[in-house]
Structure formats: structure tokens, C-alpha cells
Amino acid sequence: MPNLQPYANPNYFIILGIALVPLIIGFLNGKRWHIYETLVSLLFLVLIFDGDKINQGLALIGYVIFEGALIWATPCIVKNVIIQHCSTWRLS
């Protein structure tokens, strides 16, 4: 499997262009293929972060998981803080 570095050589743009042709055709017809978009994104991540760049790929995965958990947990945390803070207020 080739290790592609973005913008390093023309092969990256050739493969990217070939992968984007079905998406462009779908967009022009008013359709979105979410599964294909996800698979293309994952394919390019694997092509970029394989081989000796595996540590960067794992760091990216960890960052995405951390940020997703943080965004998911923020409404629960804020709701609990507001409820606890408002319960200590007393109207005189």
C-alpha cells in the first residue's frame, strides 16, 4: 500500500481526483452518498497515516475520540452545574 503524503507528489492528486468523480456526479444530480464519503475519507487517512506515520494516525484517532467525548459530555456537565448552582439560590 503506498504511503501518500499530501501535496508531496502528483499521485496524491490523481487518486483524490478519481475518488471525487463519483461524488461530483452525485452532487450534480442532487444526491449525497454518505457511506461512500466516509469510506473515501477513511481510505485517505489510511493511505496518509500508514507505515512510519502510524503514531500520528493513532494520535489523530485519540484526539477525535477525546473531542467527541468532550462535546458529548458538555451538555450533561453544564446542565448538572446549573441545577446545582440554582438550587443554592434563595429568593428573599
Tab-separated table of N, CA, C and O in Angstrom:
chain	number	residue	atom	x	y	z
A	1	MET	N	0.844	-1.167	0.000
A	1	MET	CA	0.000	0.000	0.000
A	1	MET	C	0.898	1.241	0.000
A	1	MET	O	1.781	1.366	0.839
A	2	PRO	N	0.671	2.154	-0.925
A	2	PRO	CA	1.547	3.329	-0.993
A	2	PRO	C	1.292	4.289	0.161
A	2	PRO	O	0.166	4.468	0.605
A	3	ASN	N	2.371	4.861	0.654
A	3	ASN	CA	2.250	5.872	1.699
A	3	ASN	C	2.210	7.232	1.015
A	3	ASN	O	3.208	7.705	0.503
A	4	LEU	N	1.048	7.847	1.001
A	4	LEU	CA	0.875	9.120	0.311
A	4	LEU	C	1.071	10.270	1.280
A	4	LEU	O	0.501	10.277	2.361
A	5	GLN	N	1.862	11.204	0.903
A	5	GLN	CA	1.997	12.445	1.658
A	5	GLN	C	1.266	13.523	0.874
A	5	GLN	O	1.563	13.751	-0.289
A	6	PRO	N	0.288	14.175	1.515
A	6	PRO	CA	-0.469	15.194	0.783
A	6	PRO	C	0.443	16.266	0.205
A	6	PRO	O	1.367	16.734	0.869
A	7	TYR	N	0.203	16.623	-1.015
A	7	TYR	CA	0.910	17.687	-1.739
A	7	TYR	C	2.370	17.355	-2.039
A	7	TYR	O	3.096	18.206	-2.520
A	8	ALA	N	2.809	16.126	-1.766
A	8	ALA	CA	4.214	15.776	-2.000
A	8	ALA	C	4.461	15.362	-3.447
A	8	ALA	O	5.536	15.624	-3.983
A	9	ASN	N	3.489	14.696	-4.045
A	9	ASN	CA	3.667	14.273	-5.431
A	9	ASN	C	2.318	14.261	-6.142
A	9	ASN	O	1.268	14.282	-5.512
A	10	PRO	N	2.320	14.202	-7.456
A	10	PRO	CA	1.062	14.259	-8.217
A	10	PRO	C	0.166	13.036	-8.030
A	10	PRO	O	-1.028	13.114	-8.285
A	11	ASN	N	0.726	11.920	-7.579
A	11	ASN	CA	-0.098	10.718	-7.400
A	11	ASN	C	-1.227	10.961	-6.409
A	11	ASN	O	-2.329	10.425	-6.566
A	12	TYR	N	-0.961	11.741	-5.387
A	12	TYR	CA	-1.988	12.061	-4.392
A	12	TYR	C	-3.175	12.738	-5.068
A	12	TYR	O	-4.329	12.382	-4.822
A	13	PHE	N	-2.910	13.714	-5.925
A	13	PHE	CA	-3.985	14.446	-6.583
A	13	PHE	C	-4.705	13.593	-7.618
A	13	PHE	O	-5.911	13.748	-7.821
A	14	ILE	N	-3.999	12.684	-8.257
A	14	ILE	CA	-4.629	11.792	-9.237
A	14	ILE	C	-5.610	10.861	-8.537
A	14	ILE	O	-6.765	10.715	-8.962
A	15	ILE	N	-5.172	10.230	-7.447
A	15	ILE	CA	-6.048	9.330	-6.694
A	15	ILE	C	-7.207	10.110	-6.083
A	15	ILE	O	-8.353	9.649	-6.098
A	16	LEU	N	-6.942	11.299	-5.567
A	16	LEU	CA	-8.000	12.134	-4.996
A	16	LEU	C	-9.025	12.510	-6.066
A	16	LEU	O	-10.240	12.438	-5.828
A	17	GLY	N	-8.558	12.894	-7.241
A	17	GLY	CA	-9.475	13.244	-8.326
A	17	GLY	C	-10.337	12.082	-8.749
A	17	GLY	O	-11.551	12.239	-8.963
A	18	ILE	N	-9.741	10.890	-8.853
A	18	ILE	CA	-10.509	9.693	-9.229
A	18	ILE	C	-11.555	9.381	-8.158
A	18	ILE	O	-12.692	9.023	-8.471
A	19	ALA	N	-11.180	9.542	-6.887
A	19	ALA	CA	-12.117	9.257	-5.799
A	19	ALA	C	-13.246	10.282	-5.731
A	19	ALA	O	-14.353	9.961	-5.295
A	20	LEU	N	-12.990	11.503	-6.168
A	20	LEU	CA	-14.004	12.553	-6.080
A	20	LEU	C	-14.969	12.590	-7.263
A	20	LEU	O	-16.033	13.205	-7.165
A	21	VAL	N	-14.637	11.933	-8.366
A	21	VAL	CA	-15.513	11.959	-9.554
A	21	VAL	C	-16.919	11.455	-9.228
A	21	VAL	O	-17.906	12.124	-9.564
A	22	PRO	N	-17.088	10.294	-8.562
A	22	PRO	CA	-18.461	9.859	-8.244
A	22	PRO	C	-19.193	10.834	-7.324
A	22	PRO	O	-20.403	11.036	-7.465
A	23	LEU	N	-18.473	11.463	-6.400
A	23	LEU	CA	-19.111	12.436	-5.516
A	23	LEU	C	-19.585	13.661	-6.285
A	23	LEU	O	-20.676	14.174	-6.044
A	24	ILE	N	-18.771	14.125	-7.209
A	24	ILE	CA	-19.144	15.285	-8.012
A	24	ILE	C	-20.372	14.974	-8.862
A	24	ILE	O	-21.308	15.783	-8.935
A	25	ILE	N	-20.389	13.807	-9.461
A	25	ILE	CA	-21.546	13.410	-10.271
A	25	ILE	C	-22.789	13.317	-9.390
A	25	ILE	O	-23.873	13.760	-9.773
A	26	GLY	N	-22.640	12.744	-8.198
A	26	GLY	CA	-23.779	12.651	-7.281
A	26	GLY	C	-24.278	14.019	-6.853
A	26	GLY	O	-25.490	14.256	-6.792
A	27	PHE	N	-23.368	14.929	-6.532
A	27	PHE	CA	-23.775	16.283	-6.129
A	27	PHE	C	-24.499	16.997	-7.262
A	27	PHE	O	-25.463	17.726	-7.024
A	28	LEU	N	-24.033	16.826	-8.495
A	28	LEU	CA	-24.685	17.469	-9.631
A	28	LEU	C	-26.089	16.919	-9.864
A	28	LEU	O	-26.949	17.610	-10.415
A	29	ASN	N	-26.314	15.673	-9.462
A	29	ASN	CA	-27.644	15.076	-9.578
A	29	ASN	C	-28.481	15.269	-8.319
A	29	ASN	O	-29.584	14.719	-8.211
A	30	GLY	N	-27.962	15.997	-7.341
A	30	GLY	CA	-28.707	16.277	-6.120
A	30	GLY	C	-28.708	15.151	-5.115
A	30	GLY	O	-29.603	15.075	-4.278
A	31	LYS	N	-27.725	14.263	-5.170
A	31	LYS	CA	-27.664	13.130	-4.245
A	31	LYS	C	-26.359	13.178	-3.452
A	31	LYS	O	-25.347	13.671	-3.933
A	32	ARG	N	-26.428	12.667	-2.228
A	32	ARG	CA	-25.214	12.520	-1.411
A	32	ARG	C	-25.091	11.062	-1.026
A	32	ARG	O	-26.068	10.423	-0.629
A	33	TRP	N	-23.893	10.543	-1.128
A	33	TRP	CA	-23.611	9.167	-0.763
A	33	TRP	C	-22.758	9.182	0.492
A	33	TRP	O	-21.527	9.191	0.426
A	34	HIS	N	-23.415	9.183	1.644
A	34	HIS	CA	-22.718	9.326	2.914
A	34	HIS	C	-21.739	8.179	3.179
A	34	HIS	O	-20.644	8.406	3.688
A	35	ILE	N	-22.134	6.970	2.831
A	35	ILE	CA	-21.253	5.824	3.075
A	35	ILE	C	-20.005	5.931	2.203
A	35	ILE	O	-18.884	5.698	2.677
A	36	TYR	N	-20.168	6.301	0.937
A	36	TYR	CA	-19.014	6.455	0.045
A	36	TYR	C	-18.104	7.571	0.538
A	36	TYR	O	-16.882	7.438	0.525
A	37	GLU	N	-18.688	8.689	0.988
A	37	GLU	CA	-17.885	9.789	1.515
A	37	GLU	C	-17.053	9.336	2.707
A	37	GLU	O	-15.869	9.658	2.818
A	38	THR	N	-17.671	8.563	3.596
A	38	THR	CA	-16.968	8.058	4.776
A	38	THR	C	-15.857	7.101	4.376
A	38	THR	O	-14.741	7.180	4.915
A	39	LEU	N	-16.144	6.208	3.446
A	39	LEU	CA	-15.127	5.239	3.016
A	39	LEU	C	-13.947	5.923	2.337
A	39	LEU	O	-12.790	5.551	2.570
A	40	VAL	N	-14.210	6.935	1.511
A	40	VAL	CA	-13.125	7.666	0.852
A	40	VAL	C	-12.283	8.389	1.891
A	40	VAL	O	-11.046	8.380	1.826
A	41	SER	N	-12.933	9.011	2.875
A	41	SER	CA	-12.193	9.706	3.928
A	41	SER	C	-11.309	8.737	4.702
A	41	SER	O	-10.134	9.023	4.961
A	42	LEU	N	-11.869	7.591	5.078
A	42	LEU	CA	-11.084	6.593	5.813
A	42	LEU	C	-9.937	6.044	4.969
A	42	LEU	O	-8.833	5.827	5.479
A	43	LEU	N	-10.188	5.822	3.680
A	43	LEU	CA	-9.139	5.336	2.788
A	43	LEU	C	-7.974	6.316	2.726
A	43	LEU	O	-6.806	5.920	2.836
A	44	PHE	N	-8.276	7.596	2.587
A	44	PHE	CA	-7.196	8.584	2.518
A	44	PHE	C	-6.469	8.721	3.843
A	44	PHE	O	-5.262	8.941	3.869
A	45	LEU	N	-7.175	8.587	4.953
A	45	LEU	CA	-6.498	8.610	6.248
A	45	LEU	C	-5.546	7.430	6.389
A	45	LEU	O	-4.427	7.570	6.888
A	46	VAL	N	-5.983	6.260	5.926
A	46	VAL	CA	-5.111	5.077	5.982
A	46	VAL	C	-3.915	5.264	5.061
A	46	VAL	O	-2.780	4.941	5.429
A	47	LEU	N	-4.142	5.792	3.861
A	47	LEU	CA	-3.036	5.987	2.928
A	47	LEU	C	-2.035	7.027	3.428
A	47	LEU	O	-0.837	6.936	3.153
A	48	ILE	N	-2.507	8.016	4.169
A	48	ILE	CA	-1.616	9.066	4.660
A	48	ILE	C	-0.885	8.632	5.925
A	48	ILE	O	0.300	8.907	6.102
A	49	PHE	N	-1.595	7.926	6.824
A	49	PHE	CA	-1.026	7.619	8.137
A	49	PHE	C	-0.622	6.160	8.304
A	49	PHE	O	-0.652	5.633	9.413
A	50	ASP	N	-0.236	5.477	7.244
A	50	ASP	CA	0.255	4.113	7.411
A	50	ASP	C	1.785	4.117	7.450
A	50	ASP	O	2.425	5.155	7.314
A	51	GLY	N	2.356	2.970	7.662
A	51	GLY	CA	3.816	2.850	7.663
A	51	GLY	C	4.461	3.556	8.835
A	51	GLY	O	4.108	3.327	9.989
A	52	ASP	N	5.423	4.422	8.557
A	52	ASP	CA	6.167	5.079	9.625
A	52	ASP	C	5.386	6.233	10.252
A	52	ASP	O	5.809	6.803	11.251
A	53	LYS	N	4.227	6.581	9.730
A	53	LYS	CA	3.394	7.659	10.283
A	53	LYS	C	2.270	7.115	11.160
A	53	LYS	O	1.323	7.824	11.481
A	54	ILE	N	2.375	5.851	11.577
A	54	ILE	CA	1.301	5.217	12.341
A	54	ILE	C	1.063	5.930	13.671
A	54	ILE	O	-0.078	6.034	14.132
A	55	ASN	N	2.108	6.448	14.303
A	55	ASN	CA	1.930	7.149	15.581
A	55	ASN	C	1.093	8.418	15.408
A	55	ASN	O	0.274	8.738	16.266
A	56	GLN	N	1.291	9.123	14.308
A	56	GLN	CA	0.472	10.308	14.043
A	56	GLN	C	-0.984	9.905	13.798
A	56	GLN	O	-1.906	10.598	14.232
A	57	GLY	N	-1.194	8.799	13.111
A	57	GLY	CA	-2.548	8.316	12.868
A	57	GLY	C	-3.248	7.937	14.160
A	57	GLY	O	-4.421	8.255	14.363
A	58	LEU	N	-2.540	7.256	15.047
A	58	LEU	CA	-3.123	6.885	16.335
A	58	LEU	C	-3.408	8.121	17.185
A	58	LEU	O	-4.418	8.180	17.890
A	59	ALA	N	-2.524	9.112	17.118
A	59	ALA	CA	-2.760	10.359	17.848
A	59	ALA	C	-4.008	11.059	17.314
A	59	ALA	O	-4.798	11.611	18.084
A	60	LEU	N	-4.196	11.034	16.003
A	60	LEU	CA	-5.387	11.643	15.406
A	60	LEU	C	-6.648	10.918	15.871
A	60	LEU	O	-7.642	11.555	16.223
A	61	ILE	N	-6.613	9.595	15.893
A	61	ILE	CA	-7.767	8.817	16.357
A	61	ILE	C	-8.071	9.142	17.814
A	61	ILE	O	-9.224	9.353	18.194
A	62	GLY	N	-7.031	9.193	18.651
A	62	GLY	CA	-7.230	9.539	20.059
A	62	GLY	C	-7.804	10.929	20.226
A	62	GLY	O	-8.687	11.150	21.066
A	63	TYR	N	-7.324	11.866	19.445
A	63	TYR	CA	-7.826	13.250	19.512
A	63	TYR	C	-9.297	13.310	19.116
A	63	TYR	O	-10.096	13.983	19.783
A	64	VAL	N	-9.673	12.617	18.056
A	64	VAL	CA	-11.067	12.633	17.605
A	64	VAL	C	-11.972	12.005	18.665
A	64	VAL	O	-13.063	12.523	18.956
A	65	ILE	N	-11.534	10.904	19.276
A	65	ILE	CA	-12.328	10.267	20.337
A	65	ILE	C	-12.455	11.202	21.534
A	65	ILE	O	-13.540	11.372	22.105
A	66	PHE	N	-11.350	11.835	21.936
A	66	PHE	CA	-11.377	12.760	23.069
A	66	PHE	C	-12.314	13.937	22.805
A	66	PHE	O	-13.134	14.294	23.649
A	67	GLU	N	-12.204	14.538	21.626
A	67	GLU	CA	-13.054	15.679	21.299
A	67	GLU	C	-14.521	15.266	21.205
A	67	GLU	O	-15.408	16.003	21.641
A	68	GLY	N	-14.785	14.103	20.640
A	68	GLY	CA	-16.170	13.620	20.571
A	68	GLY	C	-16.758	13.399	21.958
A	68	GLY	O	-17.906	13.773	22.230
A	69	ALA	N	-15.981	12.802	22.851
A	69	ALA	CA	-16.451	12.590	24.222
A	69	ALA	C	-16.655	13.916	24.934
A	69	ALA	O	-17.627	14.089	25.686
A	70	LEU	N	-15.769	14.860	24.713
A	70	LEU	CA	-15.888	16.174	25.345
A	70	LEU	C	-17.146	16.903	24.871
A	70	LEU	O	-17.899	17.464	25.675
A	71	ILE	N	-17.403	16.864	23.577
A	71	ILE	CA	-18.592	17.522	23.025
A	71	ILE	C	-19.860	16.816	23.497
A	71	ILE	O	-20.858	17.447	23.824
A	72	TRP	N	-19.814	15.494	23.568
A	72	TRP	CA	-20.971	14.733	24.011
A	72	TRP	C	-21.270	14.989	25.486
A	72	TRP	O	-22.429	15.087	25.892
A	73	ALA	N	-20.247	15.121	26.318
A	73	ALA	CA	-20.426	15.259	27.760
A	73	ALA	C	-20.718	16.694	28.190
A	73	ALA	O	-21.264	16.902	29.272
A	74	THR	N	-20.377	17.678	27.398
A	74	THR	CA	-20.536	19.076	27.808
A	74	THR	C	-21.972	19.435	28.181
A	74	THR	O	-22.178	20.056	29.227
A	75	PRO	N	-23.004	19.079	27.410
A	75	PRO	CA	-24.371	19.439	27.830
A	75	PRO	C	-24.754	18.826	29.181
A	75	PRO	O	-25.419	19.472	29.986
A	76	CYS	N	-24.320	17.591	29.438
A	76	CYS	CA	-24.636	16.952	30.720
A	76	CYS	C	-23.944	17.679	31.867
A	76	CYS	O	-24.548	17.905	32.919
A	77	ILE	N	-22.698	18.053	31.679
A	77	ILE	CA	-21.949	18.745	32.721
A	77	ILE	C	-22.556	20.113	32.988
A	77	ILE	O	-22.779	20.492	34.139
A	78	VAL	N	-22.851	20.853	31.934
A	78	VAL	CA	-23.415	22.190	32.091
A	78	VAL	C	-24.776	22.112	32.766
A	78	VAL	O	-25.083	22.904	33.666
A	79	LYS	N	-25.594	21.155	32.383
A	79	LYS	CA	-26.922	21.000	32.975
A	79	LYS	C	-26.807	20.718	34.473
A	79	LYS	O	-27.512	21.321	35.276
A	80	ASN	N	-25.904	19.822	34.873
A	80	ASN	CA	-25.733	19.492	36.282
A	80	ASN	C	-25.194	20.684	37.071
A	80	ASN	O	-25.608	20.915	38.199
A	81	VAL	N	-24.284	21.450	36.512
A	81	VAL	CA	-23.728	22.612	37.205
A	81	VAL	C	-24.805	23.664	37.406
A	81	VAL	O	-24.928	24.252	38.480
A	82	ILE	N	-25.614	23.905	36.399
A	82	ILE	CA	-26.672	24.904	36.508
A	82	ILE	C	-27.706	24.475	37.542
A	82	ILE	O	-28.146	25.274	38.371
A	83	ILE	N	-28.089	23.204	37.539
A	83	ILE	CA	-29.075	22.719	38.511
A	83	ILE	C	-28.527	22.843	39.925
A	83	ILE	O	-29.223	23.308	40.829
A	84	GLN	N	-27.276	22.464	40.144
A	84	GLN	CA	-26.689	22.561	41.479
A	84	GLN	C	-26.541	24.017	41.902
A	84	GLN	O	-26.804	24.365	43.046
A	85	HIS	N	-26.148	24.870	40.993
A	85	HIS	CA	-25.951	26.284	41.317
A	85	HIS	C	-27.285	26.959	41.606
A	85	HIS	O	-27.403	27.738	42.548
A	86	CYS	N	-28.304	26.650	40.828
A	86	CYS	CA	-29.605	27.279	41.012
A	86	CYS	C	-30.290	26.774	42.277
A	86	CYS	O	-31.085	27.505	42.880
A	87	SER	N	-30.014	25.570	42.708
A	87	SER	CA	-30.637	25.059	43.924
A	87	SER	C	-30.086	25.729	45.166
A	87	SER	O	-30.712	25.692	46.224
A	88	THR	N	-28.924	26.351	45.084
A	88	THR	CA	-28.357	27.059	46.243
A	88	THR	C	-28.852	28.477	46.336
A	88	THR	O	-28.677	29.136	47.354
A	89	TRP	N	-29.515	28.992	45.291
A	89	TRP	CA	-30.054	30.344	45.327
A	89	TRP	C	-31.321	30.347	46.155
A	89	TRP	O	-32.155	29.460	46.064
A	90	ARG	N	-31.492	31.372	46.947
A	90	ARG	CA	-32.708	31.511	47.738
A	90	ARG	C	-33.309	32.876	47.445
A	90	ARG	O	-32.608	33.881	47.491
A	91	LEU	N	-34.551	32.860	47.138
A	91	LEU	CA	-35.234	34.126	46.908
A	91	LEU	C	-35.724	34.677	48.232
A	91	LEU	O	-36.377	33.998	49.010
A	92	SER	N	-35.399	35.927	48.519
A	92	SER	CA	-35.810	36.516	49.790
A	92	SER	C	-37.088	37.300	49.622
A	92	SER	O	-37.343	37.953	48.698
